[in-house]
Tab-separated table of C-alpha atoms in Angstrom:
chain	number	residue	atom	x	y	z
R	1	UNK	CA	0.000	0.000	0.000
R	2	UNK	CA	1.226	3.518	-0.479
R	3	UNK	CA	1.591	6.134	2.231
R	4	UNK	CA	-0.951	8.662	2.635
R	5	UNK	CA	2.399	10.994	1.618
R	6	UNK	CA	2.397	9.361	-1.952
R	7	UNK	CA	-1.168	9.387	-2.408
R	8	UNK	CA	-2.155	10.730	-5.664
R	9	UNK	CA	-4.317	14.097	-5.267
R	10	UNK	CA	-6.593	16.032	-7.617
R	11	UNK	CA	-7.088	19.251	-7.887
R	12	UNK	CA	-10.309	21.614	-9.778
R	13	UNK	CA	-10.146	25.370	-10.050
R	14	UNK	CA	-12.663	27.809	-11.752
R	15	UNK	CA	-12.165	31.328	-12.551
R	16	UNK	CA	-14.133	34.276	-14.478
R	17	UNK	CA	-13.218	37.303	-16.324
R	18	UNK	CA	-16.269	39.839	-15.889
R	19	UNK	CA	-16.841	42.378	-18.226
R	20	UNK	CA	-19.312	45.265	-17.411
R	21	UNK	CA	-20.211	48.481	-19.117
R	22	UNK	CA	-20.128	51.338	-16.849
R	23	UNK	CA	-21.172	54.723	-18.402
R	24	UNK	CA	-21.511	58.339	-17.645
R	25	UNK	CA	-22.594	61.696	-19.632
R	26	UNK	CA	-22.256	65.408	-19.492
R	27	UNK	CA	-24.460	68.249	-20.882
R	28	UNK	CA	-22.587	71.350	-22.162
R	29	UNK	CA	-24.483	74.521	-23.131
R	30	UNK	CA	-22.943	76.847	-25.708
R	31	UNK	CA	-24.196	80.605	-24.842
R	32	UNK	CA	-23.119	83.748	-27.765
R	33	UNK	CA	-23.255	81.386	-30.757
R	34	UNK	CA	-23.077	84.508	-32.738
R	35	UNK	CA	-19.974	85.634	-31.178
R	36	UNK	CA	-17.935	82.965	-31.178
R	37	UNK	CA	-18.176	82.636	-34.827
R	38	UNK	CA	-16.366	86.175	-34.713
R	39	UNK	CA	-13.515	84.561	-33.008
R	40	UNK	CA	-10.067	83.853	-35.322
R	41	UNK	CA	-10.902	80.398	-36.989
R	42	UNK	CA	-7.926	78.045	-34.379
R	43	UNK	CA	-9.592	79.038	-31.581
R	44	UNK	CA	-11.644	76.864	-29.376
R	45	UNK	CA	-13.177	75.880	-25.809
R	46	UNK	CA	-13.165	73.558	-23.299
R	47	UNK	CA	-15.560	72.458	-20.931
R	48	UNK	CA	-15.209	71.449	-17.059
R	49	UNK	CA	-13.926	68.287	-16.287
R	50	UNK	CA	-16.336	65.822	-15.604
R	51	UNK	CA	-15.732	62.006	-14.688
R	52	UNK	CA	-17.081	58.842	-16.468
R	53	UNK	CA	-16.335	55.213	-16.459
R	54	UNK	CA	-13.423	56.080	-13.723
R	55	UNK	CA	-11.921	58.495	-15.901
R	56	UNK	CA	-11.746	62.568	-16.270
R	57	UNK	CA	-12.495	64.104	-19.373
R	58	UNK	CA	-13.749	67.600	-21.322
R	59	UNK	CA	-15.360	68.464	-24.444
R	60	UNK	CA	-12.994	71.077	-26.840
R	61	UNK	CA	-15.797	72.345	-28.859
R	62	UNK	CA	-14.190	74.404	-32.101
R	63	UNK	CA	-16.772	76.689	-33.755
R	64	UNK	CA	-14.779	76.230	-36.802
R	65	UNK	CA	-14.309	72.429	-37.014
R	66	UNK	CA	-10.953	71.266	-36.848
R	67	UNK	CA	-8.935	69.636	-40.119
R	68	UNK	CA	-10.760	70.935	-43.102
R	69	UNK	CA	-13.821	70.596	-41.793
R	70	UNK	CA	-13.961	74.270	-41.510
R	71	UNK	CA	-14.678	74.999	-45.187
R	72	UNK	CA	-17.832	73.472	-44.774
R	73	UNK	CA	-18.458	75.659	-41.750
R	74	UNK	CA	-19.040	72.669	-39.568
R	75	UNK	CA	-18.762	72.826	-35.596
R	76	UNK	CA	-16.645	70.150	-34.535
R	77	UNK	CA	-16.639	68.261	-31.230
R	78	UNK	CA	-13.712	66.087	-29.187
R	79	UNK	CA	-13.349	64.309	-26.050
R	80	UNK	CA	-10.187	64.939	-24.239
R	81	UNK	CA	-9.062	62.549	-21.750
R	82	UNK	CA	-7.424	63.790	-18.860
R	83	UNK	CA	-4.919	61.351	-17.910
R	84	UNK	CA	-1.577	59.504	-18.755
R	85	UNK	CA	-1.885	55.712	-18.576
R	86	UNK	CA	-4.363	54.575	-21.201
R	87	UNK	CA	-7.977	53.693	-20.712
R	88	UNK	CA	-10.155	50.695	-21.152
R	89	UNK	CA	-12.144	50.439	-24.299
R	90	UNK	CA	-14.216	53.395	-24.717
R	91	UNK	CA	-17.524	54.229	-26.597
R	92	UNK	CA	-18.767	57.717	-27.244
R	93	UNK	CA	-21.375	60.016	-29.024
R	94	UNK	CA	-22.593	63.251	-29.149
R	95	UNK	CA	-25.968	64.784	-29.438
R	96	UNK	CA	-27.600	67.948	-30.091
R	97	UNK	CA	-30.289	68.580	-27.283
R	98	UNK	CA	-33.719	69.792	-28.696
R	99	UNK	CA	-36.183	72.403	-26.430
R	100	UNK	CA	-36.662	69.591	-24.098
R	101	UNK	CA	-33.284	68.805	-23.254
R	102	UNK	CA	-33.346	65.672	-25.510
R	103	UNK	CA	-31.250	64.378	-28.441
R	104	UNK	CA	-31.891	64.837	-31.638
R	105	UNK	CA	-31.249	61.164	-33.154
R	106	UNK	CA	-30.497	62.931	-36.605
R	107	UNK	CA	-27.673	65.099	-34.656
R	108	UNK	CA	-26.258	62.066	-32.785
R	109	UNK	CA	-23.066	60.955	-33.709
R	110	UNK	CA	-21.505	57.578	-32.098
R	111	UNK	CA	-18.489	55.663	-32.414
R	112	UNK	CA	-20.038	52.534	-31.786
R	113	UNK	CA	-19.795	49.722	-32.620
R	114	UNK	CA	-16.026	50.647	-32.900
R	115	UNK	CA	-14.251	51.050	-29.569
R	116	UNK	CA	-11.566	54.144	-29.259
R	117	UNK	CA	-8.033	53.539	-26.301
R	118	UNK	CA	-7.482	57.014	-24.862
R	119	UNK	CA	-3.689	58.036	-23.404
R	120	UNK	CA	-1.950	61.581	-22.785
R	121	UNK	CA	-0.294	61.127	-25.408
R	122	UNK	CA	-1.333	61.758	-29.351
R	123	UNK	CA	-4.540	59.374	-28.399
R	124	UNK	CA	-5.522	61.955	-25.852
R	125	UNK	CA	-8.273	63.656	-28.194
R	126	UNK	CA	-10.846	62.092	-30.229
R	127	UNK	CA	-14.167	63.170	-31.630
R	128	UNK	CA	-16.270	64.382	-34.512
R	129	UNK	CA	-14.644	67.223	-36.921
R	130	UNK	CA	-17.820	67.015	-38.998
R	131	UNK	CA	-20.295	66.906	-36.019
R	132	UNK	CA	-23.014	69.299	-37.330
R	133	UNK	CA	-23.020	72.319	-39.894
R	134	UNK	CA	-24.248	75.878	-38.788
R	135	UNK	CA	-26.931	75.847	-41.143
R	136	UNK	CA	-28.110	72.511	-39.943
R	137	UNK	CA	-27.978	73.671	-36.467
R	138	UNK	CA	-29.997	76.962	-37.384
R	139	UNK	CA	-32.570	75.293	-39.009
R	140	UNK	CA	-32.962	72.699	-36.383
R	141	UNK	CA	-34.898	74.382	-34.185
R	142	UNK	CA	-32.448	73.751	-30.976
R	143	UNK	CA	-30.673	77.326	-31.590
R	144	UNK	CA	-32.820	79.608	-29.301
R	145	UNK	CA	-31.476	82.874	-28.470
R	146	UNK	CA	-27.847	82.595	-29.623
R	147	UNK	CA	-27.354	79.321	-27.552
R	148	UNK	CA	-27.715	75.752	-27.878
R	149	UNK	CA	-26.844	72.480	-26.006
R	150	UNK	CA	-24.829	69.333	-26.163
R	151	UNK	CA	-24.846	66.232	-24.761
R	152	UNK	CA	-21.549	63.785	-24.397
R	153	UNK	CA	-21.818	59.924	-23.503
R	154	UNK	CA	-18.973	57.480	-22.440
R	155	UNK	CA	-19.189	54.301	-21.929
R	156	UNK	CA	-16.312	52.204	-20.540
R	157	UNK	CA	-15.858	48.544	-21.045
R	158	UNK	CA	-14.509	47.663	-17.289
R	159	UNK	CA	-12.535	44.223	-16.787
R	160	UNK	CA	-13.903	43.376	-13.494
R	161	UNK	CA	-10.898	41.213	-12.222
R	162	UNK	CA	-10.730	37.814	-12.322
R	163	UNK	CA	-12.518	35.219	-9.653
R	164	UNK	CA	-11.244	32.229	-8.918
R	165	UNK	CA	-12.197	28.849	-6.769
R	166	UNK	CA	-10.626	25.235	-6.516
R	167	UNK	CA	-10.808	22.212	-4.416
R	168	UNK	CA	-9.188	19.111	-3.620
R	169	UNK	CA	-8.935	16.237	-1.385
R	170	UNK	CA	-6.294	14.444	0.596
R	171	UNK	CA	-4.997	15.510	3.296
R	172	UNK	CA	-3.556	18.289	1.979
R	173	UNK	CA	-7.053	19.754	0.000
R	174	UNK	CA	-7.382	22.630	3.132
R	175	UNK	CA	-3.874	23.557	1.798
R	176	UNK	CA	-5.465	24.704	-1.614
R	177	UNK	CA	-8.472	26.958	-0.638
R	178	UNK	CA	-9.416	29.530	-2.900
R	179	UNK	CA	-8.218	33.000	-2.846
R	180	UNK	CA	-10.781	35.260	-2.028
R	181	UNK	CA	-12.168	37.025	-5.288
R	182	UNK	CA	-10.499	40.486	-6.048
R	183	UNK	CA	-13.631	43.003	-5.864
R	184	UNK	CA	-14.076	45.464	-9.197
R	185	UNK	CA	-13.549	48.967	-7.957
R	186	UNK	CA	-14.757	51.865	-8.777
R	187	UNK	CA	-13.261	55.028	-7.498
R	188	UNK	CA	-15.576	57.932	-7.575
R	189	UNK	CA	-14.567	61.318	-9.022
R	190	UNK	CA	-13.626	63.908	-6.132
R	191	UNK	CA	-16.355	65.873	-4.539
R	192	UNK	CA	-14.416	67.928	-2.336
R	193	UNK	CA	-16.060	71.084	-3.895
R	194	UNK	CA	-19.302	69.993	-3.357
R	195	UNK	CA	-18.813	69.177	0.415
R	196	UNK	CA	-17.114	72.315	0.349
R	197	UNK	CA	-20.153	73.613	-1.168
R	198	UNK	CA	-22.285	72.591	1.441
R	199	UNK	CA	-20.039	73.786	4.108
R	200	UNK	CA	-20.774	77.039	2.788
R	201	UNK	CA	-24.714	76.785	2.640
R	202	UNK	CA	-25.054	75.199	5.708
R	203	UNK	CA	-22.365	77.645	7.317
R	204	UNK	CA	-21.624	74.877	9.654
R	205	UNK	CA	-18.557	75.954	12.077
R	206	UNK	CA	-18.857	79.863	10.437
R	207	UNK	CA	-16.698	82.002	12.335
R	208	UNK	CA	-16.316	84.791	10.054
R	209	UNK	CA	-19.536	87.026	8.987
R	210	UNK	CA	-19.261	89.531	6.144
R	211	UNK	CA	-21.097	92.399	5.372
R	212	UNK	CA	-20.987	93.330	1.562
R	213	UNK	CA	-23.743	96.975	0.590
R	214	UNK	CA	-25.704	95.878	3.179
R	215	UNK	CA	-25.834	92.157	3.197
R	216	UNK	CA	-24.189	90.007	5.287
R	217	UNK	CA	-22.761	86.624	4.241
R	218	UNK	CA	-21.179	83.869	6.831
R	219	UNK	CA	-17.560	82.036	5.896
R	220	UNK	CA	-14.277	80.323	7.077
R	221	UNK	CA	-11.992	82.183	7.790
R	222	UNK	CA	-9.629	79.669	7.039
R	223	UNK	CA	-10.919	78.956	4.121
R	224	UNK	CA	-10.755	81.748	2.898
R	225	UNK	CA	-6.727	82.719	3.881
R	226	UNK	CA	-6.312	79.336	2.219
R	227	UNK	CA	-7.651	80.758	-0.844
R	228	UNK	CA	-6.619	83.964	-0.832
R	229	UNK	CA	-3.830	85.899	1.603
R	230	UNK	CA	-4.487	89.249	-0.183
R	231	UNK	CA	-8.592	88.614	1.171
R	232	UNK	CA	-7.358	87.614	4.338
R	233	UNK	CA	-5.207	90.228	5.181
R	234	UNK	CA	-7.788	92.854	3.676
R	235	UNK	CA	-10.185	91.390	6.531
R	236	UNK	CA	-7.551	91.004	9.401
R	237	UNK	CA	-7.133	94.709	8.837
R	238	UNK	CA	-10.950	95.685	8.522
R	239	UNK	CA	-12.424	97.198	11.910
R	240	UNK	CA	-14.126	94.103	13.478
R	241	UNK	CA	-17.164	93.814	15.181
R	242	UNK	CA	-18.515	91.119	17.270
R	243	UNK	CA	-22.040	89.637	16.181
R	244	UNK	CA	-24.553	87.875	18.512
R	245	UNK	CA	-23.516	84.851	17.516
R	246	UNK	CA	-19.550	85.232	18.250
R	247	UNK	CA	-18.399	85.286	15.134
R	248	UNK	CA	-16.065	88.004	13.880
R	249	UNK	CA	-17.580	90.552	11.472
R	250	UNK	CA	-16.038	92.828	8.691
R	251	UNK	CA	-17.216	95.102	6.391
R	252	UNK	CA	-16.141	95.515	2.208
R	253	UNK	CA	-16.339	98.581	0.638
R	254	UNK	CA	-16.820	98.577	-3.623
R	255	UNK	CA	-17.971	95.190	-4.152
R	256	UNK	CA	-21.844	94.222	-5.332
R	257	UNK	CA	-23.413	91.693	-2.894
R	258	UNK	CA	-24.357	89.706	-6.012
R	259	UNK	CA	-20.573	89.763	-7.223
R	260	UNK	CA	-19.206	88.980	-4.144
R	261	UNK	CA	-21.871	86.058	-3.630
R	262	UNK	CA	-20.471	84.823	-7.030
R	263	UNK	CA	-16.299	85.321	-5.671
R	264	UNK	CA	-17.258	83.475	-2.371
R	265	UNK	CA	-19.035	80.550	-4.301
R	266	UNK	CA	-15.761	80.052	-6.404
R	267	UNK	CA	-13.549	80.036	-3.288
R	268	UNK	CA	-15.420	77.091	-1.676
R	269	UNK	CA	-15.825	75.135	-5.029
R	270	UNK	CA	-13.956	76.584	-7.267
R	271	UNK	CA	-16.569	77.120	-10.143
R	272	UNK	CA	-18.909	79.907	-10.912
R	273	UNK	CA	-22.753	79.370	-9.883
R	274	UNK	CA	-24.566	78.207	-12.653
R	275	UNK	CA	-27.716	79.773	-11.495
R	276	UNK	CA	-26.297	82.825	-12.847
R	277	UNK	CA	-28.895	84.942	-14.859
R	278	UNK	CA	-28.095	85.372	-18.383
R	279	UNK	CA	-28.664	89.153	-17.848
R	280	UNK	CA	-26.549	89.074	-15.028
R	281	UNK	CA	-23.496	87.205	-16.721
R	282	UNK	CA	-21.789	90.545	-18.149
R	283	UNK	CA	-22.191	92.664	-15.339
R	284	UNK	CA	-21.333	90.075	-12.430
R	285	UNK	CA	-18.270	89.020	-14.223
R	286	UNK	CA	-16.316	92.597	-15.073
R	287	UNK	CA	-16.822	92.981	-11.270
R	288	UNK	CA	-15.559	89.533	-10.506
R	289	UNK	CA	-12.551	91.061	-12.695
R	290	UNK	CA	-11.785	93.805	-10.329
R	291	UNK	CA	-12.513	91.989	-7.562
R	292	UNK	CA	-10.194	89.028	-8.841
R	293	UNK	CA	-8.013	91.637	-9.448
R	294	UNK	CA	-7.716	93.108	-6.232
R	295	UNK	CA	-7.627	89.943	-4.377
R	296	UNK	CA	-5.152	88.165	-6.307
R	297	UNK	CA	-7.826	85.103	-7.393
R	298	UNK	CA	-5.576	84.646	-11.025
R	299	UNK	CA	-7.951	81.564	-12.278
R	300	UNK	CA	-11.068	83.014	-11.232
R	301	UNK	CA	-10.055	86.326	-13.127
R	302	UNK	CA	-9.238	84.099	-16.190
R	303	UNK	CA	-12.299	82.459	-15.850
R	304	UNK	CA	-13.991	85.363	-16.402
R	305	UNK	CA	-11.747	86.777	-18.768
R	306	UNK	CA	-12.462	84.029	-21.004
R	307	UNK	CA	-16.891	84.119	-20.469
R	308	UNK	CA	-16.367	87.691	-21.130
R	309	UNK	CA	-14.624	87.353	-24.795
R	310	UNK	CA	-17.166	85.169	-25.845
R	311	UNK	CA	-20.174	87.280	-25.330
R	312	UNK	CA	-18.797	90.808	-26.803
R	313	UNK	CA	-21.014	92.966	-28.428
R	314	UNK	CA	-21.827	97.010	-29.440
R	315	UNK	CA	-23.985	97.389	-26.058
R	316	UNK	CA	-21.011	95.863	-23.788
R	317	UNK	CA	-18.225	96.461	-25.970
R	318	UNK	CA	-17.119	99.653	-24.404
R	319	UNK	CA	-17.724	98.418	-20.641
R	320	UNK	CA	-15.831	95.338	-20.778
R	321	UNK	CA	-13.044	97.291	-22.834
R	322	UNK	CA	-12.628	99.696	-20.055
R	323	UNK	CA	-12.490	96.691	-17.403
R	324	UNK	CA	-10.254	94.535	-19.450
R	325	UNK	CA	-7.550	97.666	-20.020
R	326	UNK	CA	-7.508	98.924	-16.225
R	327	UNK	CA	-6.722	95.191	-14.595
R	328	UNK	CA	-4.291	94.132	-17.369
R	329	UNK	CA	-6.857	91.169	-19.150
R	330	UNK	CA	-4.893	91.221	-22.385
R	331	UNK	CA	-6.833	89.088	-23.952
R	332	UNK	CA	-10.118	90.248	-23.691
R	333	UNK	CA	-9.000	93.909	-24.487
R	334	UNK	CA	-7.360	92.639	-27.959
R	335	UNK	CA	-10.277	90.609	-28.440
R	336	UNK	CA	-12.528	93.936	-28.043
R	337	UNK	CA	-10.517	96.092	-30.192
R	338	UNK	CA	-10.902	93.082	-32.693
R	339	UNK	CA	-14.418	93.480	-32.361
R	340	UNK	CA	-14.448	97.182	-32.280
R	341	UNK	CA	-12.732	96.991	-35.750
R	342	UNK	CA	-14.888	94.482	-37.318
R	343	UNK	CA	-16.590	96.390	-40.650
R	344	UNK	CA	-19.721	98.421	-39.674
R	345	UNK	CA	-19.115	97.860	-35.329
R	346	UNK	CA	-16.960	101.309	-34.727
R	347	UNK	CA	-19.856	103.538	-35.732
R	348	UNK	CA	-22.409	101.485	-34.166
R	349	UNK	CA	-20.270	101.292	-30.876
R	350	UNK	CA	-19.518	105.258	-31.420
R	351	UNK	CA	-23.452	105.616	-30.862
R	352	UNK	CA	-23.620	104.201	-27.478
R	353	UNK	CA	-23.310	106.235	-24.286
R	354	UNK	CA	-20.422	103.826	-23.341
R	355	UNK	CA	-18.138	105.139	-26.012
R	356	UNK	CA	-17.452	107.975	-24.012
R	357	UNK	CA	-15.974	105.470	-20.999
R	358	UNK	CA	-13.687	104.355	-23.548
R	359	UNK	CA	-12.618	107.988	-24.540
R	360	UNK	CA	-12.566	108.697	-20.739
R	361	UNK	CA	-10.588	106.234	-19.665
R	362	UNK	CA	-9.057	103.865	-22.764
R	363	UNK	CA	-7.736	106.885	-24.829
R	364	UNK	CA	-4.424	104.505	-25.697
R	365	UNK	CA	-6.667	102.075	-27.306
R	366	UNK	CA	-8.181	104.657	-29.579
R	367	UNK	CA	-4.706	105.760	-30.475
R	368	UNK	CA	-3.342	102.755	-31.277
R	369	UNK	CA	-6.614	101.908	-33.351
R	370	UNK	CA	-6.429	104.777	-35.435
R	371	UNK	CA	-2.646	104.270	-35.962
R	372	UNK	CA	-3.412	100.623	-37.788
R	373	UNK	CA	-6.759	101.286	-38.920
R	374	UNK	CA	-7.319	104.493	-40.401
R	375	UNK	CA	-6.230	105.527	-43.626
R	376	UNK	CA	-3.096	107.219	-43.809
R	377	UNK	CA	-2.360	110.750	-46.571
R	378	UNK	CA	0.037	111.028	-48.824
R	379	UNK	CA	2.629	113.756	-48.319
């Protein structure tokens, strides 16, 4: 007989590969159609970062297509993926959202049933150059005063990780126990801005309140030293008052409540509210400028820099001119004067009762102006 050491043992195992489809999608509205097609023909816009499928991405939408797609005045659209090490298999598509906020099936585009590998490296952008023309769009019926909206879909093909099980007998079968399965993971996109967000609507643990042309608004002040020293140090040297409730309070001079409401909201989540009334947008961001400005906030100033270029025209023109050439936005001033010299726009913009704030304060702009623009006599 042989010993129970030379016994002869069998062994089974099992194991599974799990695929699963795990998809996400953003909405992205595109407000001052009109203007934008103004712009020079490379330039372009992204959208905030988003997460889907486990991954960060934006949308670069290019009024002018990208490629040649241009000469066929199309509007092109790409998903750019934010990281380095490629993805899993991705699907996307793009739609153009009707008055309901739904797609338009004729305005869809898809990649499926092909699948696209994203990296940060050439493979980092992908999309549609030909995604819809401007005509098409006009006559669609989803352009409705100068702004229509997109939606983006991504689906990721996720390899789960791979379960596995076997037995045995003998003596020695405990010895071979399975390996507990690995669990698919998910990690969630951050959210720190939106539990900072909260923090700030709740004011829970507040022990700063502010009082802005008569309205009073509660804060951190750690927070907001975090975010900016310059604020800080403006309110460490404001005369403070104590409040019922114990909390320091301050008071700013030359800032809109409704500006300042918007400045606070960015330094808690750093984004603009998006309950912002289109009215509003103009006016609450040249003061978000200067207060930007003042403050030392560079992004948020961008930020604004940027929503103010793309919704120039002859009744702001002058404003935002003055604005962009006292706190040094070089970009949005050049993108004025470019505006400003577009055939037909100087007289027009000469007839408003804000061409005399550019006279007033901008009088170097209307130099230089004349000095390219203007015709010049022979001697």
């Amino acid at each position: 007989m042989l010993s129970a050491a030379g016994r002869r043992l069998s062994r089974s195992s099992a194991s599974a590969i799990v695929w699963r489809e795990v998809s996400g999608q953003h909405r992205l509205t595109i407000d001052g159609c009109v203007p934008s097609t103004k712009l020079p023909r490379d330039w372009s816009a992204m959208s905030k970062a988003f997460n889907a499928g486990g991954y960060e991405w934006q949308i670069k939408y290019e009024p002018y297509g990208y490629g040649t797609s241009w000469r066929d005045k199309y509007i092109s659209v790409e998903v750019v993926y934010g990281g380095m090490l490629p993805t899993d298999p991705v699907e996307f598509a793009f739609s153009l959202l009707d008055g309901d906020g739904e797609p338009v099936p004729r305005f869809t585009r898809s990649t499926a049933p092909e699948i696209s590998c994203f990296a940060g490296d050439h493979r980092r952008k992908q999309g549609f150059p030909d995604f819809i023309r401007w005509k098409d769009l006009e006559d669609s019926g989803c352009l409705k005063d100068n702004r229509f909206a997109i939606q983006c879909d991504i689906t990721v093909i996720k390899d789960w990780a791979l379960t596995s099980t076997s037995d045995g007998d003998g003596e020695n079968a405990a010895d071979d126990a399975a390996a507990p399965a690995v669990a698919g993971v998910v990690v969630p996109p951050p959210d720190l801005h939106e539990r900072l967000g909260e923090l700030l609507t709740k004011k829970t643990a507040a022990d700063v309140t502010i009082g802005v042309g008569g309205e009073t608004f509660d804060a951190h002040g750690s927070l907001l030293a975090a975010r900016s020293p310059a604020f800080w140090t403006d309110l460490l040297a404001a005369p403070k008052v104590k409040v019922p409730s114990g909390r320091r309070r301050v008071e700013i001079q030359g800032i809109e409540p409704r500006v300042f409401e918007a400045m606070l909201h960015y330094m808690y989540t750093d984004a603009l509210p998006e309950a912002m009334e289109e009215g509003d947008v103009v006016a609450v961001a040249r003061g978000l400028i200067v207060a930007a400005d003042q403050y030392k906030i560079e992004r948020l100033k961008l930020m604004c820099e940027e929503m103010l270029c793309n919704r120039i025209d002859v009744d702001n023109v002058a404003g935002t001119l003055v604005v962009a050439e006292q706190h040094g936005c070089r970009a949005l001033r050049d993108a004025c004067v470019e505006f400003i010299a577009a055939p037909g726009n100087l007289k027009a913009v000469m007839e408003t009762e804000g061409y005399e704030k550019i006279k007033a304060n901008c009088p170097t702009v209307l130099l230089e102006y004349a000095m390219k623009h203007l015709p010049r006599s022979d001697s």
